[in-house]
N, CA and C of each residue as an Amber inpcrd file, in Angstrom:
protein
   351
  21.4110000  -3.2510000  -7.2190000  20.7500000  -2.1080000  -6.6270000
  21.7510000  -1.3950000  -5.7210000  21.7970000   0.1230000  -5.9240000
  22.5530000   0.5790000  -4.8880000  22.2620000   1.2020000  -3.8050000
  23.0970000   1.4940000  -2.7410000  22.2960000   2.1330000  -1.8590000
  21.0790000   3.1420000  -1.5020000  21.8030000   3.9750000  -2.9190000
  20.8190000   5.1970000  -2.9900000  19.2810000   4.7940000  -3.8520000
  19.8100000   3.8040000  -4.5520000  18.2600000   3.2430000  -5.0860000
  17.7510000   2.5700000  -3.9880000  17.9530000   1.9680000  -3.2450000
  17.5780000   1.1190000  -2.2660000  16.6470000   2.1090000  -1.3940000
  17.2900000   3.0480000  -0.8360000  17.1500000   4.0740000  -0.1820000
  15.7480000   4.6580000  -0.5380000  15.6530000   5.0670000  -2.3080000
  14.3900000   5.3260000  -2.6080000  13.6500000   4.5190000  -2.9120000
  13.8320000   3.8110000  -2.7060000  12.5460000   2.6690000  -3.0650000
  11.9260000   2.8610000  -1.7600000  12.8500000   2.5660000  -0.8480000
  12.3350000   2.3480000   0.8660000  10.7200000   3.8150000   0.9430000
  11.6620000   5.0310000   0.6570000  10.9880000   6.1770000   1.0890000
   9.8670000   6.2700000  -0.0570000   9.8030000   5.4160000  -1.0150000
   8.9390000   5.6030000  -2.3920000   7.1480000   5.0800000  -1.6420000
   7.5780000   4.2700000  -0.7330000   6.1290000   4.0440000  -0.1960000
   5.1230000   5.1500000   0.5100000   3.7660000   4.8750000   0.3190000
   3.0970000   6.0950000   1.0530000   3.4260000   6.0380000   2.6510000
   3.5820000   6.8200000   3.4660000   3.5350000   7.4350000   4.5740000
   5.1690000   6.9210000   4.8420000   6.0660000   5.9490000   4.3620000
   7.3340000   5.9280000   4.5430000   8.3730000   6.9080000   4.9940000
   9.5480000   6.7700000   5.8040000   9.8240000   7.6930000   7.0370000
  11.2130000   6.7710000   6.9720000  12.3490000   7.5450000   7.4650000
  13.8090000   6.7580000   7.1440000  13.8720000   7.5560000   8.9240000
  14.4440000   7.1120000   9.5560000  14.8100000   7.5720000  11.2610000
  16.0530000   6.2910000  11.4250000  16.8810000   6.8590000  12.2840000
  18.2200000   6.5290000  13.2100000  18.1110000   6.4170000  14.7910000
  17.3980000   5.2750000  14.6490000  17.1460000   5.5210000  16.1190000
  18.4810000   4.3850000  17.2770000  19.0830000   3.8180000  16.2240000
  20.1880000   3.0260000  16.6770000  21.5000000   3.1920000  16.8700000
  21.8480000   3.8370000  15.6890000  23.2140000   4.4100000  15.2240000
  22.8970000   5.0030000  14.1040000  23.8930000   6.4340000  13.9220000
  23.9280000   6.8720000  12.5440000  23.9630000   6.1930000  11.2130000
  24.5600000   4.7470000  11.1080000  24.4900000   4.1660000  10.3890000
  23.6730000   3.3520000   9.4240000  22.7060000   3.2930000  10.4120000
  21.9520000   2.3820000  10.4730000  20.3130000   2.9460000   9.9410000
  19.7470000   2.9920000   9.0440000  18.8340000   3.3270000   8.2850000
  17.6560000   2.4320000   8.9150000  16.4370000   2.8500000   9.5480000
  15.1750000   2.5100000  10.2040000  14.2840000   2.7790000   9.2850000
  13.3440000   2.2210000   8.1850000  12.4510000   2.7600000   7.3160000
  11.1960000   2.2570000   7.9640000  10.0750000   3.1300000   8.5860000
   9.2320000   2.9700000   9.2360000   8.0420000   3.5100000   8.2430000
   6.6780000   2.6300000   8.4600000   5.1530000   3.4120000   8.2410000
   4.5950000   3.7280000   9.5630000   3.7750000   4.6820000   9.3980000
   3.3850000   5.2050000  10.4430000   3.5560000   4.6090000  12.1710000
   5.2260000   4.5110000  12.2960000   5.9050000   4.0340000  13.8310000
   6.3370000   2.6390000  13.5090000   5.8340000   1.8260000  12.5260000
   6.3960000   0.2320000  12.6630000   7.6170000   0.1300000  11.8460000
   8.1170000  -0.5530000  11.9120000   9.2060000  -0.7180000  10.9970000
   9.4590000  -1.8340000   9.8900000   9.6720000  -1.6000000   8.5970000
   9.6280000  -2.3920000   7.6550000  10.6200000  -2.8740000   7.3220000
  11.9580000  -2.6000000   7.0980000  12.9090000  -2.3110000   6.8490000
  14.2600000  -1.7300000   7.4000000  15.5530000  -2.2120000   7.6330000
  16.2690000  -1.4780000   7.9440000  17.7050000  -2.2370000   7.0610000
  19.0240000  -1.5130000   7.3120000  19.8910000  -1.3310000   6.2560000
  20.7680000  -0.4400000   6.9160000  21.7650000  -0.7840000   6.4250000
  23.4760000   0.1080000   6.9200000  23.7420000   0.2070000   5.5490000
  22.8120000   1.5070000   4.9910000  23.1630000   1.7490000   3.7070000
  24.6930000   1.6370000   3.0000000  25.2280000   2.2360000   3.9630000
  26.6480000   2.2830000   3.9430000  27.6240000   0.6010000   3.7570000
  27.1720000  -0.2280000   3.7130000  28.1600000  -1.6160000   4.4780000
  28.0890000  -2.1850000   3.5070000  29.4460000  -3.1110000   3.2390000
  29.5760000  -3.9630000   1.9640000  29.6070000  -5.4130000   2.0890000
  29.0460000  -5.9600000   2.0390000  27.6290000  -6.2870000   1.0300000
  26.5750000  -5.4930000   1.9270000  26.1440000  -4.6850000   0.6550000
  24.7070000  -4.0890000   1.2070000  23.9260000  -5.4940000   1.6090000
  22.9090000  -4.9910000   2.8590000  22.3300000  -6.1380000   3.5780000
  20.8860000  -5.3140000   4.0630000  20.0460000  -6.0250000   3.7760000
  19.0850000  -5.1340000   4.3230000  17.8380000  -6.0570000   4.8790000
  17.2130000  -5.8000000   6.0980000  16.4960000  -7.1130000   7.3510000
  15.0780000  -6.3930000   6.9000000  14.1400000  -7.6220000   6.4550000
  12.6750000  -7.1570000   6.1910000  11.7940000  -8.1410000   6.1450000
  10.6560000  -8.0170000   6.8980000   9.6010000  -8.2410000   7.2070000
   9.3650000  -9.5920000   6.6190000   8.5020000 -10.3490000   6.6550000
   8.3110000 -12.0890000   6.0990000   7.3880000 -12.4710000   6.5300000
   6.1500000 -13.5410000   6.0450000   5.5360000 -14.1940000   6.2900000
   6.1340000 -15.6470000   7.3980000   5.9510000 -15.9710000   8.1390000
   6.8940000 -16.9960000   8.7690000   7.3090000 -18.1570000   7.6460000
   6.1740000 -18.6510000   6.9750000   6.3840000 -20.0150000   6.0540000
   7.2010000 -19.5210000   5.0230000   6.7840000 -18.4360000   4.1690000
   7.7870000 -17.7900000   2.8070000   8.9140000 -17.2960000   3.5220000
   9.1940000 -17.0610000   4.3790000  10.8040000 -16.7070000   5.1200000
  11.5310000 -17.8670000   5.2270000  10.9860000 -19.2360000   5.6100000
  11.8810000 -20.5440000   5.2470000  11.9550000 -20.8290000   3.8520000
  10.9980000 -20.6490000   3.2160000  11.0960000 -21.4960000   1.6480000
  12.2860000 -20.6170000   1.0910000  12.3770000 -18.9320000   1.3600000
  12.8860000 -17.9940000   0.8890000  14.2130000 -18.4400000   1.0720000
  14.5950000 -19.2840000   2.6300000  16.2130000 -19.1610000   2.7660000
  16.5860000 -20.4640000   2.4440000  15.5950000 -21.3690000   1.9350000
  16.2410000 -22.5590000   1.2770000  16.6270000 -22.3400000  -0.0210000
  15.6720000 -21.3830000  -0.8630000  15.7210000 -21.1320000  -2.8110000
  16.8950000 -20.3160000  -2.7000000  17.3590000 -19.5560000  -1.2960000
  18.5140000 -18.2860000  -2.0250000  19.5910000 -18.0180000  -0.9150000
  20.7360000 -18.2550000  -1.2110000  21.6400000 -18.2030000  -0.3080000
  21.9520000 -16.9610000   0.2830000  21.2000000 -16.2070000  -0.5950000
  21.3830000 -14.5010000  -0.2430000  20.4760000 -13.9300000   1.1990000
  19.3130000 -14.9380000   1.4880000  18.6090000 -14.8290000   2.7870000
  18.8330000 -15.7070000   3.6490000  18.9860000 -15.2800000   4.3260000
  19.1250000 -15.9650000   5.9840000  18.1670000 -15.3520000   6.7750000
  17.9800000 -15.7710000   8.3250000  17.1790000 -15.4480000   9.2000000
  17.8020000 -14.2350000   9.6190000  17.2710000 -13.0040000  10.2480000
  16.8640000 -11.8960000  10.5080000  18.3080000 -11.6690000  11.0410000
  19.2830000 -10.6800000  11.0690000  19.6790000 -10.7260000  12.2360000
  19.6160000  -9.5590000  13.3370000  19.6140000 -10.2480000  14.5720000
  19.0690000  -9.4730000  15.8950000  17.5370000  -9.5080000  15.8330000
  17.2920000  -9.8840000  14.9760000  15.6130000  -9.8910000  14.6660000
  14.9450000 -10.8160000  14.9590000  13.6790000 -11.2770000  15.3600000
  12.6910000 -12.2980000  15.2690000  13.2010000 -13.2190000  14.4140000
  13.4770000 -14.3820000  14.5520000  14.2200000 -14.9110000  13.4720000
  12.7750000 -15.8330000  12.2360000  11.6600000 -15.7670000  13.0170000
  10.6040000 -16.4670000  12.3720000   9.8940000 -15.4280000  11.7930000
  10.0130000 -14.0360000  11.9300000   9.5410000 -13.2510000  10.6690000
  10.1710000 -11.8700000  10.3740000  11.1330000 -11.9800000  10.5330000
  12.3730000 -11.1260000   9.4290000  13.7010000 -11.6950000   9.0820000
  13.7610000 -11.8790000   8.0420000  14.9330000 -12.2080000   6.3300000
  15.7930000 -10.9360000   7.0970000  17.5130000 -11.3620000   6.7590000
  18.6530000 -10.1830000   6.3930000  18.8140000 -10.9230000   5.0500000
  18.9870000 -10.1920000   3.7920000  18.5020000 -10.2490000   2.3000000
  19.8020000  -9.6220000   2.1400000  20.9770000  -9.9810000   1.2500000
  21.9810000 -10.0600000   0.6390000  21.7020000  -8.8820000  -0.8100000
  21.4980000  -7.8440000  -0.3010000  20.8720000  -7.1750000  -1.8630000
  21.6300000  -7.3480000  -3.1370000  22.8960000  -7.3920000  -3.1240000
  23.6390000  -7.7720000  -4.8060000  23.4610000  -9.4380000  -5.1520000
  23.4270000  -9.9350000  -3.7000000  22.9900000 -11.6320000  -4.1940000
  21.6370000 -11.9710000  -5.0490000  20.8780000 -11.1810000  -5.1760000
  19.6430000 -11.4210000  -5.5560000  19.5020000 -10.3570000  -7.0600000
  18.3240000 -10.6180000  -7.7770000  18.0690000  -9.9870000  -8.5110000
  17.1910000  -8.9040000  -8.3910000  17.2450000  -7.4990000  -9.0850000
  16.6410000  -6.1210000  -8.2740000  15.4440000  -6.4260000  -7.7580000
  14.4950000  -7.3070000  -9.1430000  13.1100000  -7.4590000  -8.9650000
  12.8960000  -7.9960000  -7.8280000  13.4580000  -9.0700000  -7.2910000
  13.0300000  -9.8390000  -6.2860000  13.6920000  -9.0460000  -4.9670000
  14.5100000  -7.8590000  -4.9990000  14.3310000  -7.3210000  -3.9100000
  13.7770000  -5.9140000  -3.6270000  12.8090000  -6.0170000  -4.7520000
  12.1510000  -4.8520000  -4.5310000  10.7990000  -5.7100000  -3.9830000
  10.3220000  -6.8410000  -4.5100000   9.3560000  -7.6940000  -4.1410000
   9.2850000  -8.0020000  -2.9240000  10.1400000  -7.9870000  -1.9860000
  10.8180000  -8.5520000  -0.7570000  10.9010000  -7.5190000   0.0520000
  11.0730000  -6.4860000  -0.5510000  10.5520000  -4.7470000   0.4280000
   9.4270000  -4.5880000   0.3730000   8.8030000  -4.5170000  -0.8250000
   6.9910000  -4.0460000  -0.9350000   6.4530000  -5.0640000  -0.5070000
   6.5370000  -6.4890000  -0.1960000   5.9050000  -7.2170000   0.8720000
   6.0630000  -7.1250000   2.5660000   7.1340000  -6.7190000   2.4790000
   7.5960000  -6.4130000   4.0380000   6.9060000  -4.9870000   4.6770000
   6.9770000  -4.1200000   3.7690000   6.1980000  -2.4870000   3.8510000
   4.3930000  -2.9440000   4.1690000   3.8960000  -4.3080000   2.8720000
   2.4250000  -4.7090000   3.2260000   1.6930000  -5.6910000   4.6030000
   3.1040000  -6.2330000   4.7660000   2.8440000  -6.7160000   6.3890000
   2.5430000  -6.0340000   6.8680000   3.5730000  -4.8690000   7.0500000
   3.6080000  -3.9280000   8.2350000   2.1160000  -3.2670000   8.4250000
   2.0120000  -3.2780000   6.8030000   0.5620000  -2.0710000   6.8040000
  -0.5310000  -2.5610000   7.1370000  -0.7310000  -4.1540000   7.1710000
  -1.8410000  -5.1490000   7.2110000  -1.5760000  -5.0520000   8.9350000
  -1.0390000  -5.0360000   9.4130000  -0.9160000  -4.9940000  11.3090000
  -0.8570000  -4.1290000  11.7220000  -1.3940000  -2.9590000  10.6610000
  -2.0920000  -1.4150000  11.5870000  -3.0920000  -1.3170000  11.7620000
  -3.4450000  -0.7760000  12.8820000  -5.4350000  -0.2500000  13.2850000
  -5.9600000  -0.0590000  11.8430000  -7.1590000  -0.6350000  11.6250000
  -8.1920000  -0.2330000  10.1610000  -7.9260000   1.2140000  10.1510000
  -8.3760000   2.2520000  11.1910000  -8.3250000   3.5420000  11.0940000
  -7.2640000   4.2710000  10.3450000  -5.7840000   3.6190000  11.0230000
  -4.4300000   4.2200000  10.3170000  -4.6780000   3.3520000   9.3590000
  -4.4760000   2.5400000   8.5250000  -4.6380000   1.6470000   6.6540000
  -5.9520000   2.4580000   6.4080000  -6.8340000   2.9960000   7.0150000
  -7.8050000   4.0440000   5.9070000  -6.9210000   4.9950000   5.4260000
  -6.3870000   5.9080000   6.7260000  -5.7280000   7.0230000   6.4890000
  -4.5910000   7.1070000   5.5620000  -4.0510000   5.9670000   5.3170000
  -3.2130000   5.9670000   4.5950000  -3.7190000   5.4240000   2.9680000
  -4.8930000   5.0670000   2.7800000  -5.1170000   4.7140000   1.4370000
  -5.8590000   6.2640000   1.0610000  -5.8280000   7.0430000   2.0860000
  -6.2780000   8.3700000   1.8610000  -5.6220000   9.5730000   1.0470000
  -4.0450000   8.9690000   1.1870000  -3.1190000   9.9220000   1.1790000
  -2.0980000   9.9710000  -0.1870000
């Protein structure tokens, strides 16, 4: 996967939002203010830190050398994910679960509004 696919996949979700709120570099893919995702689109090995269940975030970094614990992140529920180490499917699986966390820990009101849209 390359950056720029990566990139759209991120923004392919409903209400999805790409912001720099760290460094120019540094790609923030947010739903409505939380953040799902982020990535230095730019950096080799593409690397990109996302969201996890606490228990499937350990099983995840024992099956694949390509995940490790978060970094700078919560280390008990966000993965930094090795994107060429892995196969596309499983890191597109590994974004669209991280995007459904996020969305499952918004007010009912915002997850209406957004199955609205």
């Amino acid at each position: 996967m390359t950056p720029a696919e990566l990139r759209a996949f991120c923004l392919g979700f409903n209400a999805a939002v790409e912001e720099f709120p760290f460094t120019p570099e540094t790609s923030v893919f947010k739903v409505l203010g939380k953040v799902f995702a982020l990535s230095a689109l730019d950096a080799d090995p593409l690397k990109i830190n996302l969201k996890c269940e606490p228990e499937q975030a350990v099983r995840l970094r024992a099956e694949h050398e390509a995940i490790v614990p978060g970094w700078h992140m919560n280390k008990r529920h966000w993965n930094t994910v090795t994107v060429g180490g892995l196969p596309d499917a499983l890191v597109r699986e590994l974004v669209e679960d991280s995007y459904d966390l996020v969305v499952a820990g918004l007010p009912r009101a915002e997850r209406l509004r957004l199955d609205r849209s």
